[in-house]
Short mmCIF file of C-alpha atoms in Angstrom, two decimals:
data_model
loop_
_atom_site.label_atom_id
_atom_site.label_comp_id
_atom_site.label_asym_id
_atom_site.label_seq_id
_atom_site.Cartn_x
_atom_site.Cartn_y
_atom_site.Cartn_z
CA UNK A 1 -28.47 -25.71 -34.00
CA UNK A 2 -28.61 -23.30 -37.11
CA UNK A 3 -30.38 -23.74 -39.85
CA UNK A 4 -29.89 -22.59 -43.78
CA UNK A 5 -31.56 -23.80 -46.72
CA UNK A 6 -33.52 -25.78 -44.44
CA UNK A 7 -30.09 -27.60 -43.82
CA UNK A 8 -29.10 -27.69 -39.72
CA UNK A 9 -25.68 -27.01 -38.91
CA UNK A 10 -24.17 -27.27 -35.50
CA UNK A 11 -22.94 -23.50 -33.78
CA UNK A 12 -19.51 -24.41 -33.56
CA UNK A 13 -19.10 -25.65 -37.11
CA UNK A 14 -20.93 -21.80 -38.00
CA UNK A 15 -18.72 -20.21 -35.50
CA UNK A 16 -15.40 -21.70 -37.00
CA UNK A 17 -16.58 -20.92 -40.30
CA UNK A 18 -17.54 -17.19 -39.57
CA UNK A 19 -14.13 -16.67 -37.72
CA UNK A 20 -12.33 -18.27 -40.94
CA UNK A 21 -13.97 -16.05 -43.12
CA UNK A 22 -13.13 -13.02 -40.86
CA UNK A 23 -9.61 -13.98 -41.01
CA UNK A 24 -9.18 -14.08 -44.55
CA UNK A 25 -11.26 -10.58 -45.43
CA UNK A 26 -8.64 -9.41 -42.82
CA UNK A 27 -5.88 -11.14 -44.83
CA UNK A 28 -7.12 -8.99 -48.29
CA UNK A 29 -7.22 -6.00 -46.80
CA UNK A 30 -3.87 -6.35 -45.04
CA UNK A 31 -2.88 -7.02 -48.31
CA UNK A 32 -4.73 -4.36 -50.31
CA UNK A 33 -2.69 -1.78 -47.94
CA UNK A 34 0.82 -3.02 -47.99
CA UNK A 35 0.58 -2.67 -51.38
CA UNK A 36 -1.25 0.91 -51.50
CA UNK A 37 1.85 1.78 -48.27
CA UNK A 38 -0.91 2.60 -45.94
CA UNK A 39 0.07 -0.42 -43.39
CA UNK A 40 2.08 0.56 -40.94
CA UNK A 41 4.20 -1.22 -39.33
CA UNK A 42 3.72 -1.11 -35.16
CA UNK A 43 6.76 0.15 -33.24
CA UNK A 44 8.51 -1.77 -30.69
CA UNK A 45 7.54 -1.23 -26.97
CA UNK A 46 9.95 0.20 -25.26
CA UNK A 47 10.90 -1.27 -21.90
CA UNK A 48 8.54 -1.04 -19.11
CA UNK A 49 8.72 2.35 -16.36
CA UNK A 50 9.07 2.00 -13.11
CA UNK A 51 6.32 2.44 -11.32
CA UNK A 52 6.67 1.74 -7.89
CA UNK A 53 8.36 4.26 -5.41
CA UNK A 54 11.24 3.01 -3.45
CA UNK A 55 9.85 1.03 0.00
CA UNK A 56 6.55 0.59 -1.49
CA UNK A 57 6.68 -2.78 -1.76
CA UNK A 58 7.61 -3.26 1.81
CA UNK A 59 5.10 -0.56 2.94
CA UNK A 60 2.29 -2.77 1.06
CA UNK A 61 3.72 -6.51 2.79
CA UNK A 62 2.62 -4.46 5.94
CA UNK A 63 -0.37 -3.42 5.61
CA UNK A 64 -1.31 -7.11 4.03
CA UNK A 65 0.11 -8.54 6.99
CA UNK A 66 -2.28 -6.35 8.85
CA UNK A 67 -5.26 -7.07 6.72
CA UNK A 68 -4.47 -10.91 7.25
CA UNK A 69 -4.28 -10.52 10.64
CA UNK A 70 -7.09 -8.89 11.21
CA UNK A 71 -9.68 -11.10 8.95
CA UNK A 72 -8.32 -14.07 10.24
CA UNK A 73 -10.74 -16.73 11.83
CA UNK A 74 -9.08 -16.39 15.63
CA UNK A 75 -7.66 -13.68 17.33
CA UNK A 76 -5.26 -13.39 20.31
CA UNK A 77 -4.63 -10.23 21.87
CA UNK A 78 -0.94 -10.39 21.06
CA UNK A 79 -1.82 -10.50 17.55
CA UNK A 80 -4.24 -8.00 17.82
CA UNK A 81 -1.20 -5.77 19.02
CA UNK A 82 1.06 -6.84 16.27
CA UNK A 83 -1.72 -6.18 13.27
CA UNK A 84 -2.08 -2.38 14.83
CA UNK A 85 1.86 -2.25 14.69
CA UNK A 86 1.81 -2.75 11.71
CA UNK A 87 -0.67 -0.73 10.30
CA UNK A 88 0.64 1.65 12.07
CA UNK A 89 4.40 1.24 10.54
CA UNK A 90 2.13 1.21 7.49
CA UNK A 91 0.92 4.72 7.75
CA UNK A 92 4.13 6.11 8.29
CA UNK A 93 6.29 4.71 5.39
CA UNK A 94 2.93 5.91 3.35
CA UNK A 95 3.61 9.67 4.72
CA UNK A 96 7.48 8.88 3.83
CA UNK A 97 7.48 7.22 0.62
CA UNK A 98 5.04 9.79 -0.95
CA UNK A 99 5.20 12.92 1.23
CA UNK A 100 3.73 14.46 4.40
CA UNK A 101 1.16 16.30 2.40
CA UNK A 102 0.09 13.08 0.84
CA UNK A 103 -3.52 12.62 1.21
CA UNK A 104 -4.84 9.56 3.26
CA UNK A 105 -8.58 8.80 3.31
CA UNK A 106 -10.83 8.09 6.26
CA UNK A 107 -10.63 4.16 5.48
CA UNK A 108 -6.84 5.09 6.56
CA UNK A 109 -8.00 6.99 9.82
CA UNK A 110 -10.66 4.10 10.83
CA UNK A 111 -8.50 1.56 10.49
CA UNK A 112 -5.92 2.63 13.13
CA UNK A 113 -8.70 2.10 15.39
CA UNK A 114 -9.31 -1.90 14.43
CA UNK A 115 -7.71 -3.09 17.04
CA UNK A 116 -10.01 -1.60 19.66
CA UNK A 117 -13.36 -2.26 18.16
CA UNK A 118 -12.61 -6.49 18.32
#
C-alpha cells in the first residue's frame, strides 16, 4: 500500500487516480491545440492490401498438414508417405507461386528428408 502524509492508500485507488489525472492534462492540451489549429485530425485508413499471392493459402494448408503429420504422437508408414507428399506438393507450389529463383532455406532441403529419418 502507498503512503502520503503518513496517510496509506491502496495501489489501485493511486493507479486510478494517476490515470484520471493523465486523462484530463491530455484533455487541456487537446484543447489548447484545437484552438491554436495545431491538432490534426488523423486520416482514414484506407482499405487493407492484399497480401497474400494467389495459391498461398493452399500451399500453407499443405505444409501444416505435413507438420501435423509429422509431430503427431503415432505414426504409420502410410502416413509417413502422405506427410512427404505433401511437403513435397509444398515445395513446388512455393517455386510456382513465387518463382523458380525464389530462395528456399536448408530447413526446406532437410525437411524433404523427414520421412526417412523416423
Amino acid at each position: 500500500m502507498g503512503k502520503k502524509n503518513g496517510e496509506r492508500y491502496h495501489p489501485q485507488v493511486v493507479a486510478e487516480a494517476a490515470s484520471a489525472s493523465t486523462s484530463q492534462k491530455h484533455k487541456k492540451e487537446l484543447k489548447k491545440k484545437q484552438g491554436k489549429g495545431e491538432a490534426k485530425i488523423p486520416a482514414c485508413p484506407q482499405w487493407p492490401e492484399e497480401r497474400m499471392h494467389i495459391g498461398e493459402d493452399a500451399m500453407f494448408m499443405k505444409l501444416a498438414a505435413a507438420i501435423k503429420i509429422y509431430t503427431s504422437y503415432e505414426l504409420t508408414s502410410g502416413d509417413i508417405t502422405w506427410a512427404g507428399i505433401l511437403y513435397q506438393e509444398y515445395i513446388l507450389e512455393f517455386k510456382k507461386v513465387y518463382g523458380p529463383n525464389a530462395p528456399l532455406k536448408l530447413n526446406h532441403h532437410w525437411a524433404i528428408h523427414l520421412g526417412s529419418q523416423i
